[in-house]
Short mmCIF file of C-alpha atoms and ligand atoms in Angstrom, two decimals:
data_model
loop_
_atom_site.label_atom_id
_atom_site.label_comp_id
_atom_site.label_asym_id
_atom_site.label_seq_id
_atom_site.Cartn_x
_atom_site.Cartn_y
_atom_site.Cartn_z
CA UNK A 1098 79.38 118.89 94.29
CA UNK A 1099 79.88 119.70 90.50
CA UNK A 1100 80.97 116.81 88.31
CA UNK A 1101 84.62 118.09 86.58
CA UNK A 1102 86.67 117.72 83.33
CA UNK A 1103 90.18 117.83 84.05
CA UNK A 1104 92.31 117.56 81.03
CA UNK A 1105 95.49 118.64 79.51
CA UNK A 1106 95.61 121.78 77.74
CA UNK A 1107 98.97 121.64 75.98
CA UNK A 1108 100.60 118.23 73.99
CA UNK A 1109 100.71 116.22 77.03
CA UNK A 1110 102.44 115.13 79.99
CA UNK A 1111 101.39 119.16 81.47
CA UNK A 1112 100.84 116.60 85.05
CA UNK A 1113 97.57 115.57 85.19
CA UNK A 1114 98.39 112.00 86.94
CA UNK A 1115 99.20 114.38 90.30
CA UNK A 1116 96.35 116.67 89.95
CA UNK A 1117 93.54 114.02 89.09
CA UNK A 1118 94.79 112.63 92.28
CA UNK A 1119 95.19 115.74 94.37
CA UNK A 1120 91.25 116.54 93.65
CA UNK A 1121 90.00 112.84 93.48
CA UNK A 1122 90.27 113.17 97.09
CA UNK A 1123 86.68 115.04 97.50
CA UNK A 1124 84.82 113.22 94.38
CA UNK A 1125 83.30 109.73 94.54
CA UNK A 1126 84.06 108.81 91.13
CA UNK A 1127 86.83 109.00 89.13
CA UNK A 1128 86.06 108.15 85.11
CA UNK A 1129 89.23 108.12 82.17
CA UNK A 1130 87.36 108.45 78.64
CA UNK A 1131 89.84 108.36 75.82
CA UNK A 1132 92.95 106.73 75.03
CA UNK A 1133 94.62 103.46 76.30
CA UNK A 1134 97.73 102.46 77.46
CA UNK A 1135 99.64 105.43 75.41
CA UNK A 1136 99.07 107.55 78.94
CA UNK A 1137 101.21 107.60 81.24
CA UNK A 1138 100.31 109.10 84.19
CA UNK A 1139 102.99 109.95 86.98
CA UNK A 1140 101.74 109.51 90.69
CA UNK A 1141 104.09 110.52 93.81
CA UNK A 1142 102.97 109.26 96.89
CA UNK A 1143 105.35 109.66 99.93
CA UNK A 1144 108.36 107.54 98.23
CA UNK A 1145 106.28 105.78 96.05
CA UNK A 1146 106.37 106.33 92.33
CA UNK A 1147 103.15 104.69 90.06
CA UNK A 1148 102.71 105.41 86.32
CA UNK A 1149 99.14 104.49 85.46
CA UNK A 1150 99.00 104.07 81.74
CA UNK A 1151 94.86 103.05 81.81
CA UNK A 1152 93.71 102.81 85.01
CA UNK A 1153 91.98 106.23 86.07
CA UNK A 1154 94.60 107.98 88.73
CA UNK A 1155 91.57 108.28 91.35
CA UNK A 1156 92.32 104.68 91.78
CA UNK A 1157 95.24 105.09 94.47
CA UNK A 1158 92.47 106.97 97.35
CA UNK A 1159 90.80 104.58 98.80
CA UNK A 1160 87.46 103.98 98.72
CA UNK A 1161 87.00 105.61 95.00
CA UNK A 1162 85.69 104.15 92.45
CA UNK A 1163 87.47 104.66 89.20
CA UNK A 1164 85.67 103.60 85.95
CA UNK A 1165 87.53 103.22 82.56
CA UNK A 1166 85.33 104.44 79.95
CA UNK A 1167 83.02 103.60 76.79
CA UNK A 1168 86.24 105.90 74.46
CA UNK A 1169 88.83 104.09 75.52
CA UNK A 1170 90.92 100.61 73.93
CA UNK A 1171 91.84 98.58 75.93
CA UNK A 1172 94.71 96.15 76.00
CA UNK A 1173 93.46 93.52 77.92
CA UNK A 1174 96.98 91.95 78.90
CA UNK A 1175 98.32 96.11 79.75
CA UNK A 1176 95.33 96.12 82.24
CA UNK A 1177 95.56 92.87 83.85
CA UNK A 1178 99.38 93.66 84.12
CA UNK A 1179 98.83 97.35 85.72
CA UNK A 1180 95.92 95.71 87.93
CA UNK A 1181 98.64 92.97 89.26
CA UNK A 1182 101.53 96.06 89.63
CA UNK A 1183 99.20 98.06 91.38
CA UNK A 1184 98.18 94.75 93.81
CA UNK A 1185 102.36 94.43 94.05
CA UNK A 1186 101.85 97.81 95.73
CA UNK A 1187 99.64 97.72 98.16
CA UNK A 1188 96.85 98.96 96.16
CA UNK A 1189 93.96 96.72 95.81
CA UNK A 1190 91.72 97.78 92.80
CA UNK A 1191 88.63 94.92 93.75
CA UNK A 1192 85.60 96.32 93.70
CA UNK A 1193 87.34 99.83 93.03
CA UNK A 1194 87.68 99.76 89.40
CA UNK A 1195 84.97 99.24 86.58
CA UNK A 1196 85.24 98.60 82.75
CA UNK A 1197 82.47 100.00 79.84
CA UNK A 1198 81.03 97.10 78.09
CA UNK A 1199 81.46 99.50 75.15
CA UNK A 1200 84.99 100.07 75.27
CA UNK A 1201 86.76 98.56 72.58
CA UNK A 1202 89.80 95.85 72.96
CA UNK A 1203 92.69 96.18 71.52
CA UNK A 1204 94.61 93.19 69.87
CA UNK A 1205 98.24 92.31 69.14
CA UNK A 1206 97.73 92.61 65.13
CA UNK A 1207 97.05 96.21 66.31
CA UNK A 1208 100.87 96.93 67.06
CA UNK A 1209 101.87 95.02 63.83
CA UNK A 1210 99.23 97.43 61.64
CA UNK A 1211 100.63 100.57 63.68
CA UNK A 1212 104.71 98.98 62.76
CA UNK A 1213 103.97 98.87 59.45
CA UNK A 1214 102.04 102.34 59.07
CA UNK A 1215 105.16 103.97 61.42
CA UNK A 1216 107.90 102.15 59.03
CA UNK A 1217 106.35 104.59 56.14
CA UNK A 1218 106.35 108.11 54.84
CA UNK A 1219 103.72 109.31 56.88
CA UNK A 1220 104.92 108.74 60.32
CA UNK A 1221 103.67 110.46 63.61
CA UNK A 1222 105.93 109.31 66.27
CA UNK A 1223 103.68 107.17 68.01
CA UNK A 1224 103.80 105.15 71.29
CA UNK A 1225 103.92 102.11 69.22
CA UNK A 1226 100.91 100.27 71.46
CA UNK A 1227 98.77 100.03 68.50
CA UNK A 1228 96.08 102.80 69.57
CA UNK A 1229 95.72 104.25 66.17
CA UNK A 1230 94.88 100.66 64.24
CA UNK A 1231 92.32 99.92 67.31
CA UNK A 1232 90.53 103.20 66.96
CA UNK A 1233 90.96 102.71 62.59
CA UNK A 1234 88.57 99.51 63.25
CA UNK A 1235 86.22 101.00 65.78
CA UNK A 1236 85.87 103.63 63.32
CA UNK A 1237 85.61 101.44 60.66
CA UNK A 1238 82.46 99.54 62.49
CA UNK A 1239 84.47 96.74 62.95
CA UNK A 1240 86.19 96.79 66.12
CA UNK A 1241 85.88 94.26 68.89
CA UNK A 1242 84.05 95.20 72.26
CA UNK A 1243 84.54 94.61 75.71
CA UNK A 1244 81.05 93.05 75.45
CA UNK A 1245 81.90 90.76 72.64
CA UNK A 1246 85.15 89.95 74.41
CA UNK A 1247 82.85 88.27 77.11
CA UNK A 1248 80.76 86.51 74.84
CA UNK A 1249 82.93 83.19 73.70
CA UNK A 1250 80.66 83.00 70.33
CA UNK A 1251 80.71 86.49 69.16
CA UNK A 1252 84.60 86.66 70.14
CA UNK A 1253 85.41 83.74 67.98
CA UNK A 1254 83.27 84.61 65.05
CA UNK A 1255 84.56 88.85 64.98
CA UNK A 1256 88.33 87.97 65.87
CA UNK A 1257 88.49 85.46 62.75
CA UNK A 1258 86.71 87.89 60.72
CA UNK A 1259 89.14 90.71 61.27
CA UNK A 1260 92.74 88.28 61.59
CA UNK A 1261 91.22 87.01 57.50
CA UNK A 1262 91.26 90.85 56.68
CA UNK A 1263 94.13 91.81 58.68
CA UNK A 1264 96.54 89.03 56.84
CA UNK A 1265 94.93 89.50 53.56
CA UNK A 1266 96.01 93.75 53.82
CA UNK A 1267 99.43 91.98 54.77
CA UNK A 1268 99.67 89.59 52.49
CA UNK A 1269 98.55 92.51 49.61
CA UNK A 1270 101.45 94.80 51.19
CA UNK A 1271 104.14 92.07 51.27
CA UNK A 1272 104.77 92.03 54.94
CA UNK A 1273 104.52 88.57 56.79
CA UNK A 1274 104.36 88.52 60.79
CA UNK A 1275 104.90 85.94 62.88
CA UNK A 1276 101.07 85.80 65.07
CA UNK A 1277 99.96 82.76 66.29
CA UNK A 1278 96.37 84.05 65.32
CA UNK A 1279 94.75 81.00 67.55
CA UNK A 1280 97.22 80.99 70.19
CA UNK A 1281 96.50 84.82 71.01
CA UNK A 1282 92.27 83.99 70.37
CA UNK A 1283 92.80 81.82 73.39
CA UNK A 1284 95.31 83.98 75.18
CA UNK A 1285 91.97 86.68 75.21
CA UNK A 1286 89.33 84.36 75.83
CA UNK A 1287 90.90 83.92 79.49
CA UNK A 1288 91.62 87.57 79.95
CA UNK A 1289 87.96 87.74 78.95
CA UNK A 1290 87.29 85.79 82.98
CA UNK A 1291 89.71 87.90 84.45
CA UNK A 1292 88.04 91.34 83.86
CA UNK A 1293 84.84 89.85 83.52
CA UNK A 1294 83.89 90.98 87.02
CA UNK A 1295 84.82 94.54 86.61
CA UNK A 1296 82.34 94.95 83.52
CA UNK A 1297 79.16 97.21 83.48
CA UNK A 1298 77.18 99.32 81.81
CA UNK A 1299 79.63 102.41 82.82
CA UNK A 1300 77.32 105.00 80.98
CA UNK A 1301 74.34 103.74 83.29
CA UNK A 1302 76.23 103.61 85.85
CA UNK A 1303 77.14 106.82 85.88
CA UNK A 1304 73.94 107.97 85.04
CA UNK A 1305 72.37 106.58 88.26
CA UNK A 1306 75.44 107.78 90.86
CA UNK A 1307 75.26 111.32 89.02
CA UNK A 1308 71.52 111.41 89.95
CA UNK A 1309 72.30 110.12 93.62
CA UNK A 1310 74.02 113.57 93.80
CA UNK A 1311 77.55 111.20 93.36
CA UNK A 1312 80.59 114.19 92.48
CA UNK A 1313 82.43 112.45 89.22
CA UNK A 1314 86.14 113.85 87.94
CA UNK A 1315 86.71 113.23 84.53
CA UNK A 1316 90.48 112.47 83.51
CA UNK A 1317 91.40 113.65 80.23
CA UNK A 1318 94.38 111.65 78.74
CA UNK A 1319 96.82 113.07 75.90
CA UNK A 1320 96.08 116.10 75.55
CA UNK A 1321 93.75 119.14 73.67
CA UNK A 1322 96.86 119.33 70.51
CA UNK A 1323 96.83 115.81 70.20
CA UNK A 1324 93.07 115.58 70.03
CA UNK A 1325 91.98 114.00 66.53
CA UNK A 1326 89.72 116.83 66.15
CA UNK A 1327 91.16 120.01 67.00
CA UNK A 1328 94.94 119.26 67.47
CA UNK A 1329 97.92 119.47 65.08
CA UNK A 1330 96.33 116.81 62.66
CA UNK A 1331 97.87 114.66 61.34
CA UNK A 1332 100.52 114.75 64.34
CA UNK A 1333 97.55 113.86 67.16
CA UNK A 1334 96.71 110.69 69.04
CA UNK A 1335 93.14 108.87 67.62
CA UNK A 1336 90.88 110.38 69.87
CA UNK A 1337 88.50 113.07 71.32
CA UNK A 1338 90.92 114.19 74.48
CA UNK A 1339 89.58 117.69 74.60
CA UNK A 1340 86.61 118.17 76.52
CA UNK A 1341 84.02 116.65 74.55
CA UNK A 1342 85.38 113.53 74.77
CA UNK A 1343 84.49 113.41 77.97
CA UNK A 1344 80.76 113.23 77.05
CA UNK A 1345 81.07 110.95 74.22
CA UNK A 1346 83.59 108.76 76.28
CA UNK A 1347 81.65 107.90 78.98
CA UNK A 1348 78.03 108.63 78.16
CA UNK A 1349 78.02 111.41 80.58
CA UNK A 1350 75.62 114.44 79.16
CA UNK A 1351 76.81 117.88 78.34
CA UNK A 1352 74.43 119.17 80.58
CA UNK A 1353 75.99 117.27 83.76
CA UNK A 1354 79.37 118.45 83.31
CA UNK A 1355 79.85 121.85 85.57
CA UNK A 1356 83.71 122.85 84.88
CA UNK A 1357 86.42 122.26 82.84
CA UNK A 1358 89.46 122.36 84.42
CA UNK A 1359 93.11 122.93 82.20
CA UNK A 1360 96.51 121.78 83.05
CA UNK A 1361 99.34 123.63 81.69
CA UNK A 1362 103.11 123.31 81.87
CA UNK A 1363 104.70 126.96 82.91
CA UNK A 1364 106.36 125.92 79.38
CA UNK A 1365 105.41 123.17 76.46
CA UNK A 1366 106.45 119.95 75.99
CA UNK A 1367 105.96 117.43 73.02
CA UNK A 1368 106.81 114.01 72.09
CA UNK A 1369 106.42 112.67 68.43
CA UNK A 1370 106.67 114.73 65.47
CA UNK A 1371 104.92 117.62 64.40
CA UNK A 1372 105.00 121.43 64.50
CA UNK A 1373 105.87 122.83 68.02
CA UNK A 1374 106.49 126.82 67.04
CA UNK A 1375 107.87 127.70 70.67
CA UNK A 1376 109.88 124.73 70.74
CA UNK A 1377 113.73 125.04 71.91
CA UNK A 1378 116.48 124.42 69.53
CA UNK A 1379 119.64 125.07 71.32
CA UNK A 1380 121.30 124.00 74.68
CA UNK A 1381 118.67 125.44 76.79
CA UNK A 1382 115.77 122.89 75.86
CA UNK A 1383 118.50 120.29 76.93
CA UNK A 1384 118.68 122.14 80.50
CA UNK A 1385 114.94 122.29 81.06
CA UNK A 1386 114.66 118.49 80.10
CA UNK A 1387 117.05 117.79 82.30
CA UNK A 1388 115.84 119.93 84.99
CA UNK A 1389 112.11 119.01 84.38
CA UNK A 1390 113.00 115.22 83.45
CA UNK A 1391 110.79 115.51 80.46
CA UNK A 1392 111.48 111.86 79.66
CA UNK A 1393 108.13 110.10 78.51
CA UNK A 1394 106.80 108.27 81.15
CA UNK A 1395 105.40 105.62 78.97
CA UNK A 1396 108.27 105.04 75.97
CA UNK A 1397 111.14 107.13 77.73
CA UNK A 1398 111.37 109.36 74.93
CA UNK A 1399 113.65 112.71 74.93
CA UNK A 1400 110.43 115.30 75.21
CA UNK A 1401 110.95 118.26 73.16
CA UNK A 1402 110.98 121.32 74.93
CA UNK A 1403 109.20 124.96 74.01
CA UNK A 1404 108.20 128.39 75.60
CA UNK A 1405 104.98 128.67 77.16
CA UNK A 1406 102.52 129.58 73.87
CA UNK A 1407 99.57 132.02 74.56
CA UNK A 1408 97.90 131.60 71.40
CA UNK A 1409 97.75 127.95 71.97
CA UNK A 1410 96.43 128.41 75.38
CA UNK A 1411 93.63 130.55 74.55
CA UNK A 1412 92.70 127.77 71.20
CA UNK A 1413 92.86 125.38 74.22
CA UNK A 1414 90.95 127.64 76.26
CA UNK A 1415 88.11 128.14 73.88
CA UNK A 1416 87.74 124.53 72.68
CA UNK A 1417 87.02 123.04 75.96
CA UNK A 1418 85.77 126.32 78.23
CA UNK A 1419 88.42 126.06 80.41
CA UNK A 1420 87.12 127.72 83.76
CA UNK A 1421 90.71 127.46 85.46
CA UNK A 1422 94.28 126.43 84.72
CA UNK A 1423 96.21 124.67 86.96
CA UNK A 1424 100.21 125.59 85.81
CA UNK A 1425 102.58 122.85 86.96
CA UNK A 1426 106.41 122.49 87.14
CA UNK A 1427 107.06 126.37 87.75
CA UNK A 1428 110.43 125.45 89.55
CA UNK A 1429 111.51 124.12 86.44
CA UNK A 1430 111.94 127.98 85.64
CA UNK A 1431 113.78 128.73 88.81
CA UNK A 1432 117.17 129.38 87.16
CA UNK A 1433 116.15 131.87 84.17
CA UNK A 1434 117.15 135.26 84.24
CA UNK A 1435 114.73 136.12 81.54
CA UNK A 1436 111.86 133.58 81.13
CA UNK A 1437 110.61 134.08 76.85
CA UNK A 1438 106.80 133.72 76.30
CA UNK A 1439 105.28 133.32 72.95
CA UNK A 1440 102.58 136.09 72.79
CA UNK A 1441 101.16 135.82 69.11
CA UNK A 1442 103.00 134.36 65.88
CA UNK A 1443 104.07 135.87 62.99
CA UNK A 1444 103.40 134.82 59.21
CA UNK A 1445 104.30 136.65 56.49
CA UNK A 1446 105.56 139.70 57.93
CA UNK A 1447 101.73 139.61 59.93
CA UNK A 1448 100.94 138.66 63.54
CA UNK A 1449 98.24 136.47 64.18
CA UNK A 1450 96.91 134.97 67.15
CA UNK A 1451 95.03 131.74 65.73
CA UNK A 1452 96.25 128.36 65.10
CA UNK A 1453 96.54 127.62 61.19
CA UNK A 1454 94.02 124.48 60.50
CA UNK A 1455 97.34 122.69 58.87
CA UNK A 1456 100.54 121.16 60.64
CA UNK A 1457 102.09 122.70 57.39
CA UNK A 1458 100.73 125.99 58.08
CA UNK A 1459 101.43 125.87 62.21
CA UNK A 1460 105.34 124.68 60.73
CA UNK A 1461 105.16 128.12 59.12
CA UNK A 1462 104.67 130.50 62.00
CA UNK A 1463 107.59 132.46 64.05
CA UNK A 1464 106.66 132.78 67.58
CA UNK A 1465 106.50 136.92 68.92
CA UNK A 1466 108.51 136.04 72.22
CA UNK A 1467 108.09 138.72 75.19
CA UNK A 1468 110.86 138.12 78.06
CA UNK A 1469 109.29 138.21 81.53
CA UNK A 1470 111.80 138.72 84.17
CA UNK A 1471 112.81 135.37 85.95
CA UNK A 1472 112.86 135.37 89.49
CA UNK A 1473 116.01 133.32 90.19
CA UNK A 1474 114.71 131.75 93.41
CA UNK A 1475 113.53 128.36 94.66
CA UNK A 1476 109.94 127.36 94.36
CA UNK A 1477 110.47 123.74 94.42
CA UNK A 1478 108.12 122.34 97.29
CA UNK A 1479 106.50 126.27 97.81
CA UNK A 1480 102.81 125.52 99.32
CA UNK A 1481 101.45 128.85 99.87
CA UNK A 1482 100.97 131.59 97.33
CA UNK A 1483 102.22 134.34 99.65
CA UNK A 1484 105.37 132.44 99.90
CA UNK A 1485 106.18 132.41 95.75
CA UNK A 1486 108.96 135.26 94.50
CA UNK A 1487 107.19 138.44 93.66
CA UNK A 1488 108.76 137.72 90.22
CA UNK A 1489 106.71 133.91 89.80
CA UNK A 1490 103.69 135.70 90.66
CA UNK A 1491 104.44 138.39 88.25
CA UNK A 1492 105.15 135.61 85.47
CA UNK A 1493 101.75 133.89 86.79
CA UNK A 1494 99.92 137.45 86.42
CA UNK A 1495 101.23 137.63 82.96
CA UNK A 1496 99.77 134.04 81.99
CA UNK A 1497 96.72 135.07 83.24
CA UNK A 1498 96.55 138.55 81.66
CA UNK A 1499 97.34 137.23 78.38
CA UNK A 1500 95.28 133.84 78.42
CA UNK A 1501 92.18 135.85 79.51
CA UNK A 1502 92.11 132.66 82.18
CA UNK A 1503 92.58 132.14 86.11
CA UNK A 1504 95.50 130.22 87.19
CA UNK A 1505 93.84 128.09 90.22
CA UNK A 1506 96.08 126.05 91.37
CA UNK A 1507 100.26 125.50 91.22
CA UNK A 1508 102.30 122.90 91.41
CA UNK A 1509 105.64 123.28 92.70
CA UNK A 1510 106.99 119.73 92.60
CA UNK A 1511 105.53 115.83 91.91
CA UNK A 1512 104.10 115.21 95.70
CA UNK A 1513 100.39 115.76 96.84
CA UNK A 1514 101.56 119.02 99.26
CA UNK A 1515 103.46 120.87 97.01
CA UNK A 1516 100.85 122.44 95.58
CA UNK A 1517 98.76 125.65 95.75
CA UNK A 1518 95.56 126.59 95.42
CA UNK A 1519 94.42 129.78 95.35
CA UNK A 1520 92.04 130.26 98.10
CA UNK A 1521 88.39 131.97 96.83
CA UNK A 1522 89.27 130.86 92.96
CA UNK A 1523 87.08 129.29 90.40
CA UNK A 1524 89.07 126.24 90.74
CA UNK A 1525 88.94 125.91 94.46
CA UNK A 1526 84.98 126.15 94.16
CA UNK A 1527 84.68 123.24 91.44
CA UNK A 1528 87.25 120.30 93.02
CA UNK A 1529 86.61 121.03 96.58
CA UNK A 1530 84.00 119.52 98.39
CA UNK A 1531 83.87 122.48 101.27
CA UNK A 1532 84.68 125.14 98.37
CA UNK A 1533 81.24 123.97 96.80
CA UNK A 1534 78.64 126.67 95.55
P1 IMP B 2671 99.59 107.37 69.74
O1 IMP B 2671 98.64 107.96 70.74
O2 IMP B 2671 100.45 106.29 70.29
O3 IMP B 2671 98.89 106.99 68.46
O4 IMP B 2671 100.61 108.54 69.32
C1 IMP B 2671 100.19 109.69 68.60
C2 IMP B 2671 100.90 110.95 69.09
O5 IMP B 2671 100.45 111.25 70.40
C3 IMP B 2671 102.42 110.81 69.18
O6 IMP B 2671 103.01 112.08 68.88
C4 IMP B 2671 102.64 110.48 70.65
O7 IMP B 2671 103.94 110.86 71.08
C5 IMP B 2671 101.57 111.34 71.28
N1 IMP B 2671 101.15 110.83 72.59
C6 IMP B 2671 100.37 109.76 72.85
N2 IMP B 2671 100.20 109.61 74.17
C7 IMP B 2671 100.86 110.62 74.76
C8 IMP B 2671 101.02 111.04 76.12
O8 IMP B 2671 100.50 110.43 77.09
N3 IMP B 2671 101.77 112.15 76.32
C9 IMP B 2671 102.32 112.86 75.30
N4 IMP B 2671 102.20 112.52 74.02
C10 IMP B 2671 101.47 111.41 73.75
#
C-alpha cells in the first residue's frame, strides 16, 4: 500500500477534512505536518458535524493512529480542548493520537505579537491564533519544543528568555499587554502532563511502521497558494503546505512518498487578503457563498469567491506532482447556465499562463474566461459517475483537458457516500487498499 500526500491545491478550504477521512479508511496511519490550529477541517458523519483544527482527520476511524507532526505549532490549550470535544463525542483519541517531540508550542504572547503585526500596514488577514509569531521564533532558533515543554528546567529557563525579549520589543514599540507571564508558565507546565503521554519520536516512528509495510496518508493543511514558499507571498500562511512539507514535517523521506494527491474546488475560494484574479465581484460570488456556505470554518469569515483558475492548477500541479485531483462541491454549480473558467491571464495586452513571482504582479493579471455550458441539474448526493449530467462530465473533461491532470474522485456533497471515484484511475490505485499495484 503506497504511503500518500493529500493536500489542497487551491487557497484552502477545497475539502480535504472529508477526503482525508474518506481514504483514511484503508491506511494505518494518518500524519498532519504543517500548520496549527488555523485549519479547520469539516467532518460529516451521519448527523454529526466535527471541525478538527489540529488533530489529523484520520482520527474519527477507529483503530487509526493519527500523528501530529515535527512542522506543526501547537497550542497546547487548542489541543487539549479539541481532545476533550472530540471525547464529548464519542470519539476517544487514547492511544490513537501521537505528538512530535519536535513540534514547536505555541504561546499566548504569540497572539499578542500576531495583534500587533495585523493592527499595521502590512496586514494579511490572518486567523489571529498567533501561527505566524510561533513559526517567526522557530525560525529564528528560538522557539520552544514539545520536548522542552516536558522538561520543567529547560521550560522555565527558554519561556523567561523569550517573555524578557518579547516585552522588551513591546516595551520598544509602545504597546503594553496585560499577560500574567508566570501565571500562563504554570498554566503550560500542567498541559505539559496532560499530553505528555501522547509524545514520541514521530519521525522514528514513522520510520519503523513505514518499514513494517504500515500505509501512511499525509494531510496537507492550508493550502499550495498559501504555502510560504510558493504561494502568493506575502498573503500565505508560515509554512511548507505544498508537498514538501510533508517530508520536512514529519521526517518522512522523499523516497517513501508514492503519490500526491490534489483537492480542488470546481471553483476558488480565499479568505484573507491578497490577489485572487478569478475572484467574483458582483452578486453572483454572494450566491455561490451562500450556496456553497463558504463561511470559514475556523474564524467564520465571508470566503471570497472566484472561477475555477487553470493556470493556478497546473502551478499547483507542478509544485507538488499532483498524480490526481479530487474536485469537490460540483453541486455548488448546479444552477449556472454558463459556468466561466479562467484559461490563461492576460498582462499587458499578452496572455500568459504562469503565476507572476509578486502578489503585485498576480494583482495585475485579467483572467481569459472560457464559458462551459452548465448543466442545470442536481448533483447534490450523485454517487456514481454514470449518473452525473452529460454537461458535469463535460465541465469535468474540460478541467482535465486543460490541467493536463486526472480528476479521480468527486464529491457531490459533505457525507462519506456522496462521493465518486472513478473506477481504474490513478487515484483509486494510490488510496485504496484493494486498488493497490
Ligand atoms: P495564518 O495562517 O493565520 O497566519 O493566516 C495567513 C493566511 O492564511 C490568511 O490569509 C488566512 O486567511 C489563511 N489561512 C490560514 N488557514 C487557513 C485555512 O485553513 N483555510 C483557508 N485559509 C487559511
Amino acid at each position: 500500500m503506497p504511503n500518500v500526500i493529500i493536500l489542497g491545491a487551491q487557497w484552502g478550504d477545497e475539502g480535504k477534512g472529508k477526503v482525508v477521512d474518506l481514504f483514511a479508511e484503508d491506511f494505518d496511519i494518518i500524519v498532519r505536518y504543517q500548520g496549527g490550529h488555523n485549519a479547520g477541517h469539516t467532518v460529516y458523519i451521519g448527523d454529526k458535524k466535527f471541525v478538527l483544527k489540529i488533530i489529523p482527520s484520520g482520527i474519527l476511524r477507529p483503530g487509526k493512529l493519527a500523528v501530529i507532526g515535527n512542522g506543526l505549532v501547537i497550542d497546547p490549550a487548542a489541543l487539549l480542548s479539541e481532545i476533550a470535544t472530540l471525547r464529548e463525542a464519542g470519539v476517544d483519541v487514547t492511544g490513537h493520537l501521537l505528538v512530535s517531540n519536535r513540534a514547536h508550542v505555541l504561546l499566548p504572547v504569540h497572539r499578542v505579537m500576531e495583534k500587533i503585526a495585523e493592527a499595521g500596514p502590512a496586514r494579511i488577514g490572518t486567523t489571529s491564533r498567533g501561527i505566524g509569531p510561533c513559526y517567526e521564533d522557530k525560525t529564528a532558533r528560538r522557539g520552544i519544543r514539545i520536548a522542552d515543554l516536558l522538561d520543567s528546567a529547560s521550560f522555565r529557563a527558554k519561556y523567561d528568555a523569550l517573555m524578557e525579549e518579547k516585552l522588551a520589543i513591546g516595551r520598544a514599540l509602545g504597546v503594553e499587554e496585560d499577560l500574567d507571564w508566570t501565571r500562563i508558565r504554570q498554566e503550560y507546565e500542567a498541559f505539559a502532563d496532560q499530553i505528555r503521554p501522547m509524545v514520541c519520536d514521530a519521525a522514528m516512528l514513522l520510520h519503523r511502521a513505514i518499514n513494517e509495510g504500515k500505509s501512511v496518508l499525509f494531510e496537507g493543511a492550508q493550502a499550495t497558494m498559501l504555502d510560504i514558499d510558493h504561494g502568493t507571498y506575502p498573503f500565505v500562511t508560515s509554512s511548507n503546505a505544498s508537498a514538501g512539507g510533508a517530508c520536512t514535517g514529519s521526517g518522512v523521506p522523499p523516497t517513501r512518498i508514492n503519490g500526491v494527491v490534489g483537492v480542488a474546488k470546481a471553483y476558488v475560494t480565499r479568505v484573507g487578503g491578497g490577489p485572487f484574479p478569478t475572484e467574483i465581484l458582483n452578486g453572483v460570488c454572494e450566491q455561490i457563498r451562500e450556496r456553497g456556505n463558504e463561511f470559514g470554518a475556523v474564524t467564520g469569515r465571508p470566503r471570497r469567491c472566484g472561477w475555477f483558475d487553470i493556470p493556478l492548477l497546473r502551478y499547483s500541479a507542478a509544485i507538488n506532482g499532483i498524480d490526481s485531483l479530487v474536485i469537490t462541491k460540483l453541486d455548488v454549480l448546479d444552477d449556472f447556465d454558463d459556468v466561466p473558467v479562467c484559461v490563461s491571464y492576460r498582462v499587458a495586452k499578452r496572455e500568459i499562463q504562469e503565476i507572476p513571482p509578486t502578489a503585485a504582479g498576480l494583482e495585475q493579471v485579467e483572467p481569459v474566461l472560457e464559458c462551459v455550458p452548465g448543466w442545470r441539474a442536481p448533483t447534490f448526493g450523485v454517487s456514481s459517475y454514470d449518473e452525473l449530467p452529460a454537461k458535469a462530465k463535460d465541465y469535468l473533461a474540460f478541467l482535465e483537458n486543460r490541467t493536463g491532470l486526472e480528476i479521480g474522485c468527486i464529491s457531490t456533497g459533505p457525507e462519506r457516500n456522496q462521493t465518486i471515484v472513478k473506477p481504474g484511475s490513478r487515484l483509486e490505485k494510490l488510496v485504496r487498499r484493494n486498488g493497490a499495484q
